[in-house]
Amino acid sequence: MFQKKTPTLSSKEAAIQLLSRRDHGEYELYQKLSLKGYEEQDVQAAVNFCIDHNYLDDLRYAKSQVRQHVYKGHGERRIRQELSQKRVADSVIEAAFEQEPQDWFELAKSAAEKKFKGIKAKDQKEYAKQVRFLQYRGYSFEQISYALSGENEE
């Protein structure tokens, strides 16, 4: 019924076209090219070509992901999880976090202030809701405690 149409671009051209829009991780680029219908050896050749010519760099990709997620107000745990799901190596993730240092406590505090407008929880149920929100965002319990503590009044 449905036939895979053969791609009109070469796998290298398609890879460069994808990378011209935004940085991709190695695994992510491999997956996208495979879904476009390229043969496995062509996909591998295109990925290797991009790596050799520095068009594809997992560290650069990981650093840009860290910056994007920090801008969105996400915490370290969430960023690590997202990068792991995209199959970025743990050593690359560590290097990205070292090269893009953040004050996670202050980020958690600003995320809480933005969401809850500086209003402290009235009861345990509301406090638990605030904690869950910050946990979902990827902050640790220490960072959440700091963010929700009463020490932030000016």
Coordinates of C-alpha atoms in Angstrom, one line a residue:
M1 CA 0.0 0.0 0.0
F2 CA 2.6 2.6 1.1
Q3 CA 6.0 2.4 -0.3
K4 CA 9.0 4.3 1.1
K5 CA 10.0 6.9 -1.4
T6 CA 13.6 7.0 -2.1
P7 CA 15.2 10.2 -0.7
T8 CA 16.2 12.8 -3.3
L9 CA 19.2 14.1 -1.4
S10 CA 22.3 12.1 -0.5
S11 CA 22.6 11.1 3.1
K12 CA 25.4 13.6 3.6
E13 CA 23.4 16.4 2.1
A14 CA 20.4 15.5 4.3
A15 CA 22.6 15.4 7.4
I16 CA 24.1 18.8 6.6
Q17 CA 20.7 20.2 6.0
L18 CA 19.4 19.0 9.4
L19 CA 22.5 20.3 11.1
S20 CA 22.1 23.7 9.4
R21 CA 18.9 24.3 11.3
R22 CA 20.1 23.3 14.8
D23 CA 22.7 21.2 16.6
H24 CA 21.9 17.5 16.9
G25 CA 23.4 14.7 18.9
E26 CA 25.1 11.9 17.1
Y27 CA 22.3 9.4 18.0
E28 CA 19.6 11.9 17.2
L29 CA 21.0 12.6 13.7
Y30 CA 21.4 8.9 13.1
Q31 CA 17.8 8.3 13.9
K32 CA 16.5 11.1 11.8
L33 CA 18.4 10.0 8.7
S34 CA 17.3 6.4 9.3
L35 CA 13.7 7.5 9.4
K36 CA 14.1 9.4 6.1
G37 CA 14.8 6.0 4.5
Y38 CA 18.6 6.0 4.0
E39 CA 20.5 2.7 4.2
E40 CA 22.4 2.1 7.4
Q41 CA 25.8 2.2 5.8
D42 CA 24.9 5.6 4.1
V43 CA 23.7 7.0 7.4
Q44 CA 26.9 5.9 9.2
A45 CA 29.0 7.4 6.5
A46 CA 27.1 10.7 6.7
V47 CA 27.4 10.8 10.5
N48 CA 31.1 10.0 10.3
F49 CA 31.6 12.7 7.6
C50 CA 29.8 15.3 9.9
I51 CA 32.0 14.3 12.9
D52 CA 35.2 14.5 10.8
H53 CA 34.3 17.9 9.5
N54 CA 33.2 19.1 13.0
Y55 CA 29.6 19.7 11.9
L56 CA 28.5 17.2 14.5
D57 CA 29.8 17.5 18.1
D58 CA 28.1 15.9 21.0
L59 CA 29.8 18.2 23.5
R60 CA 28.6 21.3 21.7
Y61 CA 25.2 19.8 21.4
A62 CA 25.1 19.0 25.2
K63 CA 26.2 22.5 26.1
S64 CA 23.5 24.1 24.0
Q65 CA 20.9 21.8 25.6
V66 CA 22.1 22.7 29.1
R67 CA 21.8 26.4 28.2
Q68 CA 18.3 25.9 26.6
H69 CA 17.0 24.0 29.6
V70 CA 18.4 26.4 32.1
Y71 CA 16.6 29.2 30.2
K72 CA 13.4 27.2 30.6
G73 CA 14.0 26.9 34.3
H74 CA 14.9 23.2 34.4
G75 CA 17.1 21.7 37.0
E76 CA 20.2 19.5 36.7
R77 CA 18.5 16.2 37.1
R78 CA 16.0 16.9 34.3
I79 CA 18.7 18.1 32.0
R80 CA 20.8 15.0 32.7
Q81 CA 17.8 12.7 32.0
E82 CA 16.9 14.4 28.7
L83 CA 20.5 14.1 27.5
S84 CA 20.7 10.5 28.6
Q85 CA 17.5 9.8 26.7
K86 CA 19.1 11.3 23.6
R87 CA 22.0 8.8 24.2
V88 CA 24.7 11.4 24.9
A89 CA 27.6 9.7 26.7
D90 CA 27.9 10.4 30.5
S91 CA 31.4 11.7 30.1
V92 CA 30.1 14.3 27.6
I93 CA 27.2 15.3 29.9
E94 CA 29.7 15.8 32.8
A95 CA 32.0 17.9 30.6
A96 CA 29.0 20.0 29.4
F97 CA 28.0 20.7 33.0
E98 CA 31.5 21.6 33.9
Q99 CA 31.8 24.0 31.0
E100 CA 28.3 25.5 31.6
P101 CA 28.4 26.1 35.4
Q102 CA 25.1 27.1 37.1
D103 CA 24.0 28.0 40.6
W104 CA 21.2 25.4 40.8
F105 CA 20.0 26.7 44.2
E106 CA 19.4 30.2 42.7
L107 CA 17.8 28.8 39.6
A108 CA 15.4 26.7 41.8
K109 CA 14.6 29.8 43.8
S110 CA 13.9 31.9 40.7
A111 CA 11.8 29.1 39.2
A112 CA 9.8 29.0 42.4
E113 CA 9.4 32.8 42.5
K114 CA 8.3 32.9 38.9
K115 CA 5.7 30.1 39.3
F116 CA 4.4 31.0 42.8
K117 CA 5.0 34.8 42.7
G118 CA 6.8 34.7 46.0
I119 CA 3.7 33.5 47.9
K120 CA 4.6 31.0 50.6
A121 CA 2.4 27.9 50.9
K122 CA -0.5 28.3 53.4
D123 CA -0.7 24.6 54.3
Q124 CA 1.0 21.3 53.8
K125 CA -1.0 20.4 50.7
E126 CA 0.1 23.6 48.9
Y127 CA 3.7 23.1 50.0
A128 CA 3.6 19.6 48.6
K129 CA 2.3 20.9 45.3
Q130 CA 5.2 23.4 45.2
V131 CA 7.7 20.7 46.0
R132 CA 6.3 18.4 43.2
F133 CA 6.5 21.2 40.7
L134 CA 10.2 21.8 41.5
Q135 CA 10.9 18.1 41.5
Y136 CA 9.3 17.8 38.0
R137 CA 11.6 20.6 36.9
G138 CA 14.6 18.5 38.0
Y139 CA 15.8 20.1 41.2
S140 CA 17.2 18.2 44.2
F141 CA 15.5 18.2 47.7
E142 CA 18.3 20.5 49.0
Q143 CA 17.7 23.0 46.2
I144 CA 13.9 22.8 46.7
S145 CA 14.3 23.4 50.4
Y146 CA 16.5 26.4 49.7
A147 CA 14.0 27.7 47.1
L148 CA 11.0 27.4 49.3
S149 CA 12.6 28.5 52.6
G150 CA 11.6 31.8 54.1
E151 CA 15.2 33.3 53.9
N152 CA 14.5 35.0 50.5
E153 CA 12.6 38.0 51.9
E154 CA 14.3 41.3 51.2

